[in-house]
PDB file of C-alpha atoms and ligand atoms in Angstrom:
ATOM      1  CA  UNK A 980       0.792 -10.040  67.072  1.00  0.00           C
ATOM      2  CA  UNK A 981       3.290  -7.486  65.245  1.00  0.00           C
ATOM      3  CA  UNK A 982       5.262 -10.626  63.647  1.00  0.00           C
ATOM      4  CA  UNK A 983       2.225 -12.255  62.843  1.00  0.00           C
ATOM      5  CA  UNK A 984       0.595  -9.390  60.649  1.00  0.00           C
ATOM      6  CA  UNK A 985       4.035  -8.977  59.102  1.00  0.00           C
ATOM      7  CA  UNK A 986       4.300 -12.612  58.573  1.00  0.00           C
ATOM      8  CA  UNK A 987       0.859 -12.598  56.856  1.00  0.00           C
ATOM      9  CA  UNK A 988       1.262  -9.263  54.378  1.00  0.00           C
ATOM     10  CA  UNK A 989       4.712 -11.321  53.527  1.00  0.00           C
ATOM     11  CA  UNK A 990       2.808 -14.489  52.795  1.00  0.00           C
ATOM     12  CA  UNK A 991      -0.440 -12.812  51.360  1.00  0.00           C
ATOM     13  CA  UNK A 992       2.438 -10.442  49.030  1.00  0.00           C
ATOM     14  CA  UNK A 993       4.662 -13.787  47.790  1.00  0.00           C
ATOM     15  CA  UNK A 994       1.568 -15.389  46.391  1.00  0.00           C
ATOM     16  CA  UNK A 995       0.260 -12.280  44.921  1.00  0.00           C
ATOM     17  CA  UNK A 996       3.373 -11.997  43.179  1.00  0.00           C
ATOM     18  CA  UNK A 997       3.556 -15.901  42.361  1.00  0.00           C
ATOM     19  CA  UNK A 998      -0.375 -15.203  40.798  1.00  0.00           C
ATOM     20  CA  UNK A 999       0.784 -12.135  38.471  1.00  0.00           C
ATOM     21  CA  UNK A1000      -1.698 -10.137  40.053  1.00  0.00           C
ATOM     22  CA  UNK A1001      -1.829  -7.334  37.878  1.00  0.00           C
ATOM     23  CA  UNK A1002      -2.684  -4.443  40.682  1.00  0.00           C
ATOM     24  CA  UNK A1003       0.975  -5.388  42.208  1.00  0.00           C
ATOM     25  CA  UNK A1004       2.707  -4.684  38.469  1.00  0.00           C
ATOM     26  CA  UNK A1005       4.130  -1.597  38.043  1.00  0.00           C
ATOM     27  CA  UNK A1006       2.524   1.139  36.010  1.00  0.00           C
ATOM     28  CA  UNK A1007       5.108   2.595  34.016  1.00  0.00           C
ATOM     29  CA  UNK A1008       8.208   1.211  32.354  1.00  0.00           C
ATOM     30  CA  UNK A1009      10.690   1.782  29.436  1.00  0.00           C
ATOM     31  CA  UNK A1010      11.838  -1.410  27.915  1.00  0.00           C
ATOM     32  CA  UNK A1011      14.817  -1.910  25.512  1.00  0.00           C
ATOM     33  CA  UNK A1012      15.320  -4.986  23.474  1.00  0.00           C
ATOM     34  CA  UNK A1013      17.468  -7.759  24.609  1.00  0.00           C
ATOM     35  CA  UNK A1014      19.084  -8.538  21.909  1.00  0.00           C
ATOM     36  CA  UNK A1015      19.468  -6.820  18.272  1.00  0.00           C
ATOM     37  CA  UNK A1016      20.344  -9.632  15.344  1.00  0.00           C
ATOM     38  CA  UNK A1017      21.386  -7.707  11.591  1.00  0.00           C
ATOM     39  CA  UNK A1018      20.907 -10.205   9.048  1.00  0.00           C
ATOM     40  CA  UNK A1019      22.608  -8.841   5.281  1.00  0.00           C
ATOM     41  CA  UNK A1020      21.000 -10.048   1.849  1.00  0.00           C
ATOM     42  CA  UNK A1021      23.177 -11.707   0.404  1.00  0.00           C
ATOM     43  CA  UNK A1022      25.304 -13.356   3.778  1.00  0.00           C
ATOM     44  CA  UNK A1023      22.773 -16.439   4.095  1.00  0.00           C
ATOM     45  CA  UNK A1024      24.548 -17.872   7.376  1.00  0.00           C
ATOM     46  CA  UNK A1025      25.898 -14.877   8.996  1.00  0.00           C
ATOM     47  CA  UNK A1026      24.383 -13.100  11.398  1.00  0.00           C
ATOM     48  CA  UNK A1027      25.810  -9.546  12.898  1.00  0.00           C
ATOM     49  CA  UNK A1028      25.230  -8.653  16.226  1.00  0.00           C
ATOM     50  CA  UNK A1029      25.464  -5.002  17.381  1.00  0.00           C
ATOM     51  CA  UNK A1030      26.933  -2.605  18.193  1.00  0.00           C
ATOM     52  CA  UNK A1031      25.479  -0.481  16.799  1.00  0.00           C
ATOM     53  CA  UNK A1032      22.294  -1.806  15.470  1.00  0.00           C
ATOM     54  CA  UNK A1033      20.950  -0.517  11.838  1.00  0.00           C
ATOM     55  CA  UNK A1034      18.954  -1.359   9.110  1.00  0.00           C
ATOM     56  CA  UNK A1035      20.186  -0.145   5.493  1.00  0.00           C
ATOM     57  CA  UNK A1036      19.857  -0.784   1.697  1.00  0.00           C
ATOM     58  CA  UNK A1037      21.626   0.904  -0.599  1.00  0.00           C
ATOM     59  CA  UNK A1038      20.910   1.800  -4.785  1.00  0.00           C
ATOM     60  CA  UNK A1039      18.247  -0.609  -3.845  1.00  0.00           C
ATOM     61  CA  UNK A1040      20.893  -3.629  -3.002  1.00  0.00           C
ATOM     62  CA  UNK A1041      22.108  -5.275  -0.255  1.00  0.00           C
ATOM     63  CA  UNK A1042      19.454  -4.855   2.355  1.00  0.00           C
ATOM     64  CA  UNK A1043      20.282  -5.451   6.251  1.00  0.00           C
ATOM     65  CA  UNK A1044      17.541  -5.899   8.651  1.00  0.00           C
ATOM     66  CA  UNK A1045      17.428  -5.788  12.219  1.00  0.00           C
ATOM     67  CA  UNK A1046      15.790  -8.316  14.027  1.00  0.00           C
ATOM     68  CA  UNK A1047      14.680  -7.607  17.891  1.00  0.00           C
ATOM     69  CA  UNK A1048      13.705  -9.335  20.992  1.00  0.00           C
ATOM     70  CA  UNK A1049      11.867  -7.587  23.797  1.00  0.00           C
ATOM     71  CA  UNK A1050      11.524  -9.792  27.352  1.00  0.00           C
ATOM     72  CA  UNK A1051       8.399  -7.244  28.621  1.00  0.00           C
ATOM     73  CA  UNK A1052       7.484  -7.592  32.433  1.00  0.00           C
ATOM     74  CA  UNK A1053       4.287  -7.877  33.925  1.00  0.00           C
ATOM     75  CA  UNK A1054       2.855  -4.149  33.594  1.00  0.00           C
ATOM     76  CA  UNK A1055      -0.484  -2.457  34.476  1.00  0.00           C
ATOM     77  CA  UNK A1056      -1.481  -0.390  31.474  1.00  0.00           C
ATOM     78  CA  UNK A1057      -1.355  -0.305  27.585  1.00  0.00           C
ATOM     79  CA  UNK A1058       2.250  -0.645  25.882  1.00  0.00           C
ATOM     80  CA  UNK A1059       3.153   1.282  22.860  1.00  0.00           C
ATOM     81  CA  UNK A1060       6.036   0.535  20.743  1.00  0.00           C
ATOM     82  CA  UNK A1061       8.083   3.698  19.331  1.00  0.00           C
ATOM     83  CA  UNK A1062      11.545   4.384  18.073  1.00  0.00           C
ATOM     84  CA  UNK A1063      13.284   7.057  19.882  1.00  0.00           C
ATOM     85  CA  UNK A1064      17.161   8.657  19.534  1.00  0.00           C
ATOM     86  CA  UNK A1065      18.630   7.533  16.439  1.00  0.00           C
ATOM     87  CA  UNK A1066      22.582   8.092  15.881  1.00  0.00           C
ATOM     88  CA  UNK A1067      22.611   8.109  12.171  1.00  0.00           C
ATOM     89  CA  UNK A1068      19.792   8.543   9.554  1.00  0.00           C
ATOM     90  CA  UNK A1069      20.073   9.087   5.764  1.00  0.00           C
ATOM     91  CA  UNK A1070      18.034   8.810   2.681  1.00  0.00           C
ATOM     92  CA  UNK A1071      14.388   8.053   3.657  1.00  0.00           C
ATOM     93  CA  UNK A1072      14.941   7.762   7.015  1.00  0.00           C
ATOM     94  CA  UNK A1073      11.966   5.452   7.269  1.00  0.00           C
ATOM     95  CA  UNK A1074      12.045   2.203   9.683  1.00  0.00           C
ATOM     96  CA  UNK A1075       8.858  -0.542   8.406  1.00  0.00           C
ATOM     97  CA  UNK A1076       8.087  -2.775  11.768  1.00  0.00           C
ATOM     98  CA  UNK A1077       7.055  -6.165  11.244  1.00  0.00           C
ATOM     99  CA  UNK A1078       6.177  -8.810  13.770  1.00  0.00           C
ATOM    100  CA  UNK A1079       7.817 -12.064  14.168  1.00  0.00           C
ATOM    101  CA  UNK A1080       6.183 -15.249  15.015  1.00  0.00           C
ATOM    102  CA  UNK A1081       9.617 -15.646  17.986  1.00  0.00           C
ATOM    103  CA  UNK A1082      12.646 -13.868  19.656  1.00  0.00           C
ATOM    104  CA  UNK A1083      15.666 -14.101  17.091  1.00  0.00           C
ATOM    105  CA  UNK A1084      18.749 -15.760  19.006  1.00  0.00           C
ATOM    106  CA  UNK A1085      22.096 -14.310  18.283  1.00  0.00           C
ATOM    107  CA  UNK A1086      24.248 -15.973  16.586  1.00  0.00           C
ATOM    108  CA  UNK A1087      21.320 -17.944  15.301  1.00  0.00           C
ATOM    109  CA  UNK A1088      19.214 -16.241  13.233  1.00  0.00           C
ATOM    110  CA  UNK A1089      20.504 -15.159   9.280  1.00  0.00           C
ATOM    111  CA  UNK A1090      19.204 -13.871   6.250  1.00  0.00           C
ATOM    112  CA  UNK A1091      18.823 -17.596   5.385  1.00  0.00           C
ATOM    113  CA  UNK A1092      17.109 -18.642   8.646  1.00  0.00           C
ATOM    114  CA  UNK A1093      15.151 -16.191  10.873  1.00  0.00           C
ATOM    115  CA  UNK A1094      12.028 -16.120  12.591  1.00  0.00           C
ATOM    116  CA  UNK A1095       9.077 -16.240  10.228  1.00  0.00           C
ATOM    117  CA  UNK A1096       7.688 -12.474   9.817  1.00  0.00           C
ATOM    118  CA  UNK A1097       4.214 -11.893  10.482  1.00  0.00           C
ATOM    119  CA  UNK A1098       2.709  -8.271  10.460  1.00  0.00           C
ATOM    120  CA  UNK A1099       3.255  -4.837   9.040  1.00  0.00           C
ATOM    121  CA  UNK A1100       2.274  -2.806  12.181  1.00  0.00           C
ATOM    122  CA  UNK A1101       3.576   0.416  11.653  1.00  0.00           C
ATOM    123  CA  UNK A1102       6.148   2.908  10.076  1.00  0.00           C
ATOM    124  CA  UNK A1103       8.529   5.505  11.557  1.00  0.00           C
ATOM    125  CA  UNK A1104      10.231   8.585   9.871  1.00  0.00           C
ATOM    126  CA  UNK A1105      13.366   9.148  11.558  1.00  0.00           C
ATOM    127  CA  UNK A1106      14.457  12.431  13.066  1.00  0.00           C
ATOM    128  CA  UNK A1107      17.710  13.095  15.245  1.00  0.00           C
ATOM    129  CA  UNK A1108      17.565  13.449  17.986  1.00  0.00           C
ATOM    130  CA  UNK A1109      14.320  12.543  19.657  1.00  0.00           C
ATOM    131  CA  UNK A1110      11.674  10.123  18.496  1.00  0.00           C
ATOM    132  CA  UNK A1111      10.551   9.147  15.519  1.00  0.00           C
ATOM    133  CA  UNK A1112       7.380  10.310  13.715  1.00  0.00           C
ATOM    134  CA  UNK A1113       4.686   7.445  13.218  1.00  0.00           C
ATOM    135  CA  UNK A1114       3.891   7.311   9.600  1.00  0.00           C
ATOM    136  CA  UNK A1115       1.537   4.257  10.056  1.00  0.00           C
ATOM    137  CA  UNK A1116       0.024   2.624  12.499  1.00  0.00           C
ATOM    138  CA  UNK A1117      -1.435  -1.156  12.230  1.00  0.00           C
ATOM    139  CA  UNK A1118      -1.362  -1.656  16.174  1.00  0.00           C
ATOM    140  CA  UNK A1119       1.791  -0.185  17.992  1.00  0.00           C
ATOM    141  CA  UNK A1120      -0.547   0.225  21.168  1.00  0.00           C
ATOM    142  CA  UNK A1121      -1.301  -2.926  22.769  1.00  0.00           C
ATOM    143  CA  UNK A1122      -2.200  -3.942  26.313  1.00  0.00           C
ATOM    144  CA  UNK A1123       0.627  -4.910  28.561  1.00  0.00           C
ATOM    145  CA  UNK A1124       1.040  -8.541  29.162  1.00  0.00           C
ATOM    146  CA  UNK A1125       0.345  -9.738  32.747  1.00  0.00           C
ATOM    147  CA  UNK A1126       3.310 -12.016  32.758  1.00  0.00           C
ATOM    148  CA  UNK A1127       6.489 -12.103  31.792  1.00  0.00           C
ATOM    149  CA  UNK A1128       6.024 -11.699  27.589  1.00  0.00           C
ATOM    150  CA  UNK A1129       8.873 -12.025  24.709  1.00  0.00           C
ATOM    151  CA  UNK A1130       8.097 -10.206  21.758  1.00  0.00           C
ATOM    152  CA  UNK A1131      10.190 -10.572  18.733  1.00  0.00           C
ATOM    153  CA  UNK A1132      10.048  -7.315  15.877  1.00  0.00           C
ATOM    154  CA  UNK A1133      11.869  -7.005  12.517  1.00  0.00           C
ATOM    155  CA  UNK A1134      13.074  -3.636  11.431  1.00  0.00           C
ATOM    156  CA  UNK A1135      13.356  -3.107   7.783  1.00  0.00           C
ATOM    157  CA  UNK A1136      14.404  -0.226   5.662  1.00  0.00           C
ATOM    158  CA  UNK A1137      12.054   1.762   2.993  1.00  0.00           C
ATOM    159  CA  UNK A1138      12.833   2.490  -0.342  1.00  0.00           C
ATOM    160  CA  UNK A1139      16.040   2.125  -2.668  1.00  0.00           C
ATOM    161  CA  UNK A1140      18.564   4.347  -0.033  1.00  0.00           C
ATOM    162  CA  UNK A1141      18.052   4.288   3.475  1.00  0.00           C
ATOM    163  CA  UNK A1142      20.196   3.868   6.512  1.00  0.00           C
ATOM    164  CA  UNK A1143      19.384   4.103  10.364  1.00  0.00           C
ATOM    165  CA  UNK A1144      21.568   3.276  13.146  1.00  0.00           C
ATOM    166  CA  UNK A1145      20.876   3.043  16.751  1.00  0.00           C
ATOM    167  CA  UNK A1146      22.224   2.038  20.366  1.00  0.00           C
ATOM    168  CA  UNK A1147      20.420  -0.162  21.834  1.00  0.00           C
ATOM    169  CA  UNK A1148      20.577   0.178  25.257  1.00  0.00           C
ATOM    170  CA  UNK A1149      19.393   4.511  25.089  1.00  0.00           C
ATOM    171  CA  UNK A1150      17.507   4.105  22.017  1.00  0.00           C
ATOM    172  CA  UNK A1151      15.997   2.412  18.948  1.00  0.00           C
ATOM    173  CA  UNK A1152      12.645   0.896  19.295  1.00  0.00           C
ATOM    174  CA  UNK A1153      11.493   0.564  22.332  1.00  0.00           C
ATOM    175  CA  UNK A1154       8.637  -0.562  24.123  1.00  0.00           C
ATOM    176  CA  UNK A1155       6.641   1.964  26.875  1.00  0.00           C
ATOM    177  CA  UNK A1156       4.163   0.793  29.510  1.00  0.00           C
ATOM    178  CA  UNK A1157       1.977   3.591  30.898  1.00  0.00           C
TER     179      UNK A1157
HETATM  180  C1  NAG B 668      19.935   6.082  -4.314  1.00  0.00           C
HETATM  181  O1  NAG B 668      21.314   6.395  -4.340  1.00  0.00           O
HETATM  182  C2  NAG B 668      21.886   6.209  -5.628  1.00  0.00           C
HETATM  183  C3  NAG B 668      23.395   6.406  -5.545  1.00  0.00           C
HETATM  184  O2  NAG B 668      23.811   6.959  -4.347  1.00  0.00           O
HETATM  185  C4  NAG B 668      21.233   7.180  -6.608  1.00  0.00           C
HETATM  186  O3  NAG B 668      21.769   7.003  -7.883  1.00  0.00           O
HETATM  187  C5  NAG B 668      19.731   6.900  -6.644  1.00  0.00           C
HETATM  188  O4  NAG B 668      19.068   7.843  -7.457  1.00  0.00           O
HETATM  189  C6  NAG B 668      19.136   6.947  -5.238  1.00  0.00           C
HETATM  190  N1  NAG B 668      17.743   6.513  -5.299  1.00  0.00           N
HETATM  191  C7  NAG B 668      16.756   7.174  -4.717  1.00  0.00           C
HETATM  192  C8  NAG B 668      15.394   6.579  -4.863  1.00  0.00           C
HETATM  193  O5  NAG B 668      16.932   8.214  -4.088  1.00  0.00           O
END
């Protein structure tokens, strides 16, 4: 009778898991991006991979973007994208998130061919350490996908001098479930 109930609750628990069911996802994550393209005006077919990651332009010239991909797990709640940590920040200190219509691929995606961008949803003022302020916001809260979601962002710099860096893996934009 024991293995039988066990049996079941196993059986009952794999297909709730196969169906997503979104009271069995967990309620509070911290996800970092995947992967981190830089793509440089200017270098139409190169692509830089971190480390570290950055955005900069400087005297107005020679912008670099950064180009992320977030794989986001099923979660219960609402996710909301901030920037947290930076290692480096100079002139404005200001970060412009964009959308993109797919994950970039590293090693694939360049100034001259990258994922088309979609959205302005929001602006960060860098401060070191800790996170960011939010400057503007055009929908960095969203609710949580209930399975397994990839998001693809662009990070671009504001005004004629600015420079941010980041690691990836402790900090930079990342995405909170709660
Ligand atoms: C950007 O930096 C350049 C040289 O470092 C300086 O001449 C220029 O005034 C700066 N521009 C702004 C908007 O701060």
């Amino acid at each position: 009778m024991r293995l039988n109930l066990i049996a079941a609750i196993s059986i009952l628990s794999t297909l709730a898991s196969g169906l997503g069911l979104p009271g069995l996802a967990p309620r509070s994550l911290v996800i970092h991006p995947e992967t981190c393209v830089m793509n440089k005006e200017g270098f139409l077919g190169t692509s830089f991979p971190d480390p570290p990651c950055g955005v900069s332009r400087g005297n107005g010239k020679d912008t670099v973007t950064a180009l992320l991909c977030f794989v986001v797990p099923p979660c219960n709640g609402q996710c909301t994208i901030s920037f947290t940590d930076a290692l480096t920040a100079t002139g404005s200190r200001r970060l412009q998130l964009f959308t993109l219509d797919r994950c970039p691929t590293t090693g694939g995606d360049t100034w001259g061919s990258k994922p088309f961008r979609d959205k302005h949803i929001g602006t960060f003022l860098v401060s070191i350490p800790g996170p960011a302020a939010v400057v503007e916001d055009f929908g960095l809260t969203f609710p949580c996908p209930k399975t397994v979601t990839k998001y693809g962002f662009e990070l671009q710099p504001v005004w004629d001098n600015d420079s941010v860096t980041w690691d990836n893996s402790k900090g930079g934009l990342i995405i909170t479930c709660d």
